[in-house]
Amino acid sequence: MIRALAVLLMLALAAPAGAAERGLLWNRTGLPAVFPLQVKTPPGAAWRVTLLDAETGRAGLAAAFDGGAFFRVLVPPGRYDLLFEAGQSFDSDGFGAEGPSDSFVLERRLSFEISPGGRKTGHIVDLTERGEARVTAQSICQGALLIPREGIRPQRKDAPLTERYPSYELEIYDRYC
């Protein structure tokens, strides 16, 4: 009975065939995607952004999203030209037979890299104003916290140092800076 309910639930939640893919479509660079790219577009269209390597022109990463809200994706390090495509609908086969209704390459080449101070430098691209893209830098800073594994408790003064001080775990976190 429980198995039957679980199967029915999985079938109900499964995406229908040909359902639209959103988010990261692929990363062909072989590098980890760790740098932030946020895109704001006007509502009413399906969008795809493709990062083209500045040196070779090869497509390195692609992501798809719906217009009208901020979309965030992590991208690999490098210098890229951003190819934006918009259409009425986007599914696992792309924009379909009609293809994208709008396609352009961002005029400004963008770099995704570690900047001085260890910041992961990415970008925010705002395409809401027709014909004009606004690009601003965005950085992610990493920090570390030392968290005691066990609570601090009073110890004898003659106890060995390893017993007097608690052991710590190192927790790494990211934040926008």
Coordinates of C-alpha atoms in Angstrom, one line a residue:
M1 CA 0.0 0.0 0.0
I2 CA 2.7 2.4 1.0
R3 CA 4.8 1.5 -2.1
A4 CA 1.7 2.1 -4.3
L5 CA 1.2 5.5 -2.8
A6 CA 4.9 6.4 -3.2
V7 CA 4.8 5.3 -6.9
L8 CA 1.6 7.4 -7.5
L9 CA 3.2 10.4 -5.8
M10 CA 6.3 10.1 -7.9
L11 CA 4.3 9.8 -11.1
A12 CA 2.2 12.9 -10.1
L13 CA 5.3 15.0 -9.4
A14 CA 7.2 13.8 -12.5
A15 CA 7.7 16.4 -15.2
P16 CA 5.6 15.7 -18.3
A17 CA 7.5 14.7 -21.5
G18 CA 8.9 17.8 -23.3
A19 CA 8.6 19.9 -20.1
A20 CA 10.7 23.0 -20.2
E21 CA 14.1 22.9 -18.7
R22 CA 15.2 25.8 -16.5
G23 CA 18.5 26.5 -14.9
L24 CA 21.9 25.2 -15.9
L25 CA 21.6 23.3 -19.2
W26 CA 25.3 22.3 -19.5
N27 CA 28.9 23.2 -18.6
R28 CA 31.4 22.1 -21.2
T29 CA 34.4 24.0 -19.8
G30 CA 35.5 21.2 -17.5
L31 CA 35.9 23.9 -14.8
P32 CA 33.8 24.2 -11.6
A33 CA 31.0 26.8 -11.8
V34 CA 31.6 29.1 -8.8
F35 CA 31.3 32.7 -10.0
P36 CA 27.9 34.5 -9.8
L37 CA 26.0 35.7 -12.8
Q38 CA 22.5 37.2 -12.3
V39 CA 20.3 38.3 -15.1
K40 CA 17.1 40.4 -15.0
T41 CA 14.9 40.3 -18.1
P42 CA 11.5 41.7 -19.0
P43 CA 8.6 39.3 -18.5
G44 CA 6.8 37.4 -21.2
A45 CA 9.6 35.4 -22.9
A46 CA 11.7 32.3 -22.3
W47 CA 15.4 33.1 -22.3
R48 CA 18.7 31.3 -22.8
V49 CA 22.1 32.6 -22.0
T50 CA 25.2 31.0 -23.5
L51 CA 28.7 31.9 -22.4
L52 CA 31.1 32.0 -25.4
D53 CA 34.9 31.7 -24.6
A54 CA 36.5 35.0 -25.5
E55 CA 39.6 33.4 -27.0
T56 CA 38.1 30.5 -29.0
G57 CA 34.4 31.5 -29.4
R58 CA 33.3 28.0 -28.2
A59 CA 30.2 27.7 -26.1
G60 CA 31.2 26.9 -22.5
L61 CA 28.0 27.1 -20.5
A62 CA 24.3 27.5 -21.2
A63 CA 21.3 28.2 -18.9
A64 CA 17.6 28.7 -19.6
F65 CA 15.1 30.8 -17.6
D66 CA 11.8 32.6 -17.7
G67 CA 11.8 36.4 -18.1
G68 CA 10.5 38.7 -15.5
A69 CA 12.5 37.8 -12.4
F70 CA 16.1 37.6 -11.4
F71 CA 17.8 34.5 -12.5
R72 CA 21.0 33.3 -10.9
V73 CA 23.5 30.8 -12.1
L74 CA 27.1 30.0 -11.1
V75 CA 29.6 30.0 -14.0
P76 CA 33.2 28.8 -14.4
P77 CA 36.2 31.2 -14.4
G78 CA 37.2 32.9 -17.6
R79 CA 36.4 35.8 -20.0
Y80 CA 33.2 35.3 -21.9
D81 CA 30.9 36.9 -24.5
L82 CA 27.3 36.4 -23.4
L83 CA 24.9 35.4 -26.1
F84 CA 21.3 36.0 -25.1
E85 CA 18.3 34.4 -26.9
A86 CA 14.6 35.0 -26.2
G87 CA 11.6 33.2 -27.6
Q88 CA 8.0 32.4 -26.8
S89 CA 8.7 29.0 -25.4
F90 CA 11.8 26.9 -24.5
D91 CA 11.8 23.2 -23.9
S92 CA 14.4 20.4 -23.8
D93 CA 14.8 20.7 -27.6
G94 CA 15.5 24.5 -27.5
F95 CA 13.2 27.1 -28.9
G96 CA 11.5 24.7 -31.3
A97 CA 11.0 25.0 -35.0
E98 CA 10.4 28.8 -34.9
G99 CA 13.8 29.4 -33.2
P100 CA 14.5 32.4 -30.9
S101 CA 12.6 35.6 -31.8
D102 CA 15.5 37.8 -30.4
S103 CA 19.2 37.1 -30.2
F104 CA 22.1 39.3 -29.4
V105 CA 25.6 39.3 -27.9
L106 CA 26.3 41.6 -24.9
E107 CA 28.6 44.4 -26.1
R108 CA 30.8 44.1 -23.0
R109 CA 33.0 41.1 -22.5
L110 CA 32.7 39.8 -18.9
S111 CA 35.4 38.3 -16.7
F112 CA 34.7 35.9 -13.9
E113 CA 37.7 35.6 -11.6
I114 CA 39.1 35.7 -8.2
S115 CA 39.9 39.4 -7.4
P116 CA 42.3 40.7 -4.8
G117 CA 41.2 39.8 -1.3
G118 CA 39.9 36.4 -2.4
R119 CA 36.6 37.7 -3.7
K120 CA 34.8 35.7 -6.4
T121 CA 33.9 38.4 -8.9
G122 CA 30.8 38.0 -11.1
H123 CA 28.2 40.2 -12.7
I124 CA 24.6 41.3 -12.7
V125 CA 23.2 41.9 -16.1
D126 CA 19.9 43.9 -16.3
L127 CA 18.1 43.7 -19.7
T128 CA 14.8 45.2 -18.6
E129 CA 15.4 48.5 -20.5
R130 CA 14.9 47.6 -24.2
G131 CA 18.1 48.1 -26.2
E132 CA 20.3 48.9 -23.2
A133 CA 22.0 46.4 -20.9
R134 CA 23.3 47.5 -17.6
V135 CA 26.1 45.5 -16.1
T136 CA 27.3 45.8 -12.5
A137 CA 30.0 43.8 -10.7
Q138 CA 28.9 41.4 -8.0
S139 CA 31.3 39.7 -5.5
I140 CA 31.0 36.8 -3.2
C141 CA 33.3 36.8 -0.1
Q142 CA 34.2 33.7 1.8
G143 CA 34.6 33.6 5.5
A144 CA 35.4 31.0 8.1
L145 CA 34.0 30.3 11.5
L146 CA 35.7 28.3 14.3
I147 CA 33.0 26.4 16.1
P148 CA 33.9 24.5 19.3
R149 CA 33.0 20.8 19.0
E150 CA 32.1 20.7 22.6
G151 CA 31.2 23.5 25.0
I152 CA 33.9 25.4 26.8
R153 CA 34.2 24.2 30.4
P154 CA 36.6 25.1 33.2
Q155 CA 39.6 22.9 33.5
R156 CA 42.4 22.5 36.1
K157 CA 45.4 24.8 35.5
D158 CA 47.7 21.8 35.6
A159 CA 45.7 19.9 32.9
P160 CA 47.5 19.4 29.5
L161 CA 46.8 22.1 26.9
T162 CA 44.8 19.6 24.8
E163 CA 42.4 19.1 27.6
R164 CA 42.1 22.8 28.6
Y165 CA 41.0 24.1 25.2
P166 CA 38.2 22.6 23.1
S167 CA 38.7 21.3 19.6
Y168 CA 37.2 23.3 16.8
E169 CA 35.5 22.7 13.5
L170 CA 36.2 25.1 10.6
E171 CA 33.0 26.1 8.8
I172 CA 33.4 28.0 5.5
Y173 CA 30.6 30.2 4.3
D174 CA 29.8 32.5 1.4
R175 CA 28.2 35.9 1.4
Y176 CA 27.7 38.8 -1.0
C177 CA 30.0 41.6 -0.4

